[in-house]
Short mmCIF file of C-alpha atoms in Angstrom, two decimals:
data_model
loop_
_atom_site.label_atom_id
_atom_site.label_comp_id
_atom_site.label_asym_id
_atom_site.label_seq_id
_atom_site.Cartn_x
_atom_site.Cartn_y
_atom_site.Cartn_z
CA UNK A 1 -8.78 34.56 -16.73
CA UNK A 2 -5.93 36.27 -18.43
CA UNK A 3 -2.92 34.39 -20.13
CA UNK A 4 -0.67 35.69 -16.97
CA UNK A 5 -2.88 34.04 -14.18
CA UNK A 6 -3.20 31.13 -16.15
CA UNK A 7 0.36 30.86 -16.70
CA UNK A 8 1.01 31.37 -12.83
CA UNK A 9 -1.37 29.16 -11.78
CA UNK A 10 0.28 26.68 -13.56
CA UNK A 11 3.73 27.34 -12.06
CA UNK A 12 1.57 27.52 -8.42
CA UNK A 13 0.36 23.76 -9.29
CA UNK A 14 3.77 22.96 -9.98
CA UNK A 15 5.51 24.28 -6.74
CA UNK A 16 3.17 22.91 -4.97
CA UNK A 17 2.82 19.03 -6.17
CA UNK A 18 6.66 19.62 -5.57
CA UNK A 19 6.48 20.76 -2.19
CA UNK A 20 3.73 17.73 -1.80
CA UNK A 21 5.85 15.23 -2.61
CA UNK A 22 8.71 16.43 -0.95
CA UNK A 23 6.42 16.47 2.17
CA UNK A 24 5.42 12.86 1.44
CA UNK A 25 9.22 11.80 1.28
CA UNK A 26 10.04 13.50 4.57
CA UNK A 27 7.02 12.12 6.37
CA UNK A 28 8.64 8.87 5.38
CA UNK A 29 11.67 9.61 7.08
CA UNK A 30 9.83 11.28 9.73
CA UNK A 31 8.62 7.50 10.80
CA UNK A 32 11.91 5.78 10.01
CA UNK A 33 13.43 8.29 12.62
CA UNK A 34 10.99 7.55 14.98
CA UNK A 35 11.60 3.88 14.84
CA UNK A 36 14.83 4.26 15.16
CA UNK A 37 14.84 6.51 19.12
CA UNK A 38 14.16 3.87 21.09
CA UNK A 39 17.12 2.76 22.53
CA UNK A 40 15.33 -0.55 23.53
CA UNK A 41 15.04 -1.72 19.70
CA UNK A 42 17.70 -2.89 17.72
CA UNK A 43 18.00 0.11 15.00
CA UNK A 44 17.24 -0.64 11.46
CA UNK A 45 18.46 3.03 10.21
CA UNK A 46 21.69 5.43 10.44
CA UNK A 47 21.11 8.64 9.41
CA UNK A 48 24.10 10.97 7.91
CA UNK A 49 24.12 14.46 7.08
CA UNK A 50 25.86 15.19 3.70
CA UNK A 51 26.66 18.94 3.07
CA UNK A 52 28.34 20.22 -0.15
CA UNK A 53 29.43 23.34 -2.62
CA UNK A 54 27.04 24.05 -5.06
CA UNK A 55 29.75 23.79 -7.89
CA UNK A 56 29.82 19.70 -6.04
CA UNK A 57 32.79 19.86 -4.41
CA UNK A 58 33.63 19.89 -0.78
CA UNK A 59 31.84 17.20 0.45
CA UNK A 60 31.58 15.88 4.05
CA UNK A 61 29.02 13.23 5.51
CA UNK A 62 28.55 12.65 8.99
CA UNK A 63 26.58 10.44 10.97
CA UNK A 64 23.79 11.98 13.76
CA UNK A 65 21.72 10.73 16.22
CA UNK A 66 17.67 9.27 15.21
CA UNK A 67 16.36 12.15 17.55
CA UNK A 68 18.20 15.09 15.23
CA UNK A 69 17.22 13.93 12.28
CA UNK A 70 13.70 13.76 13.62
CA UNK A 71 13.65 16.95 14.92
CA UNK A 72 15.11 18.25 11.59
CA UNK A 73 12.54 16.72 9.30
CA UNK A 74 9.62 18.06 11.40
CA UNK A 75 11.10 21.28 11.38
CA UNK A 76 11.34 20.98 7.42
CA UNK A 77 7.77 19.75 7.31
CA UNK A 78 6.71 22.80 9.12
CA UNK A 79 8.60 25.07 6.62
CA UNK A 80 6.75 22.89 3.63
CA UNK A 81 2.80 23.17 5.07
CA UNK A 82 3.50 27.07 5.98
CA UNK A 83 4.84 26.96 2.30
CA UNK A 84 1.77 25.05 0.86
CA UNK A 85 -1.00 27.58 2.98
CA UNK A 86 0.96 30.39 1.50
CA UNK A 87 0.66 28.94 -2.35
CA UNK A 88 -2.73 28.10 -1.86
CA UNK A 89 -4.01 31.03 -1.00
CA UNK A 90 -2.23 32.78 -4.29
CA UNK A 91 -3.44 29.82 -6.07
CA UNK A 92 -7.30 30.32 -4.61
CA UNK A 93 -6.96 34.20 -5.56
CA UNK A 94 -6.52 34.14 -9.29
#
């Protein structure tokens, strides 16, 4: 193993415990959301949607529905595992 491959498998292991517990944290969410569609409970959450400028400024929050958010966070899990598969497979090849 060369100085390079151990260098990026390093930065692989990195990106991906990242991605892992970013997956772990929206997973969480993923059930809070889910709790929170039935119309028949009392709800326990509100979820917001904050967006900003990178330099910090121009914020704006808003409040959506249980079912968006839910729909966002699986969508962002998706992105994460397709992620993790890809950086595995580097990681598995040096």
């Amino acid at each position: 193993m060369t100085k390079e491959q151990l260098e990026r498998g390093c930065e692989l292991q990195n990106l991906m415990n990242r991605l892992w517990s970013k997956k772990e944290r929206l997973e969480r969410l993923q059930a809070l959301c889910f709790e929170n569609m039935n119309i028949a409970k009392n709800t326990t959450h509100s979820f917001c949607i904050q967006s900003m400028k990178e330099d910090g400024t121009g914020k704006d929050l808003i409040e959506i529905s249980a079912h968006a958010a839910y729909v966002g966070v699986c969508e962002d899990i998706k992105k994460i595992e397709k992620e993790l598969d890809k950086l595995g497979k580097e990681f598995s090849d040096l």
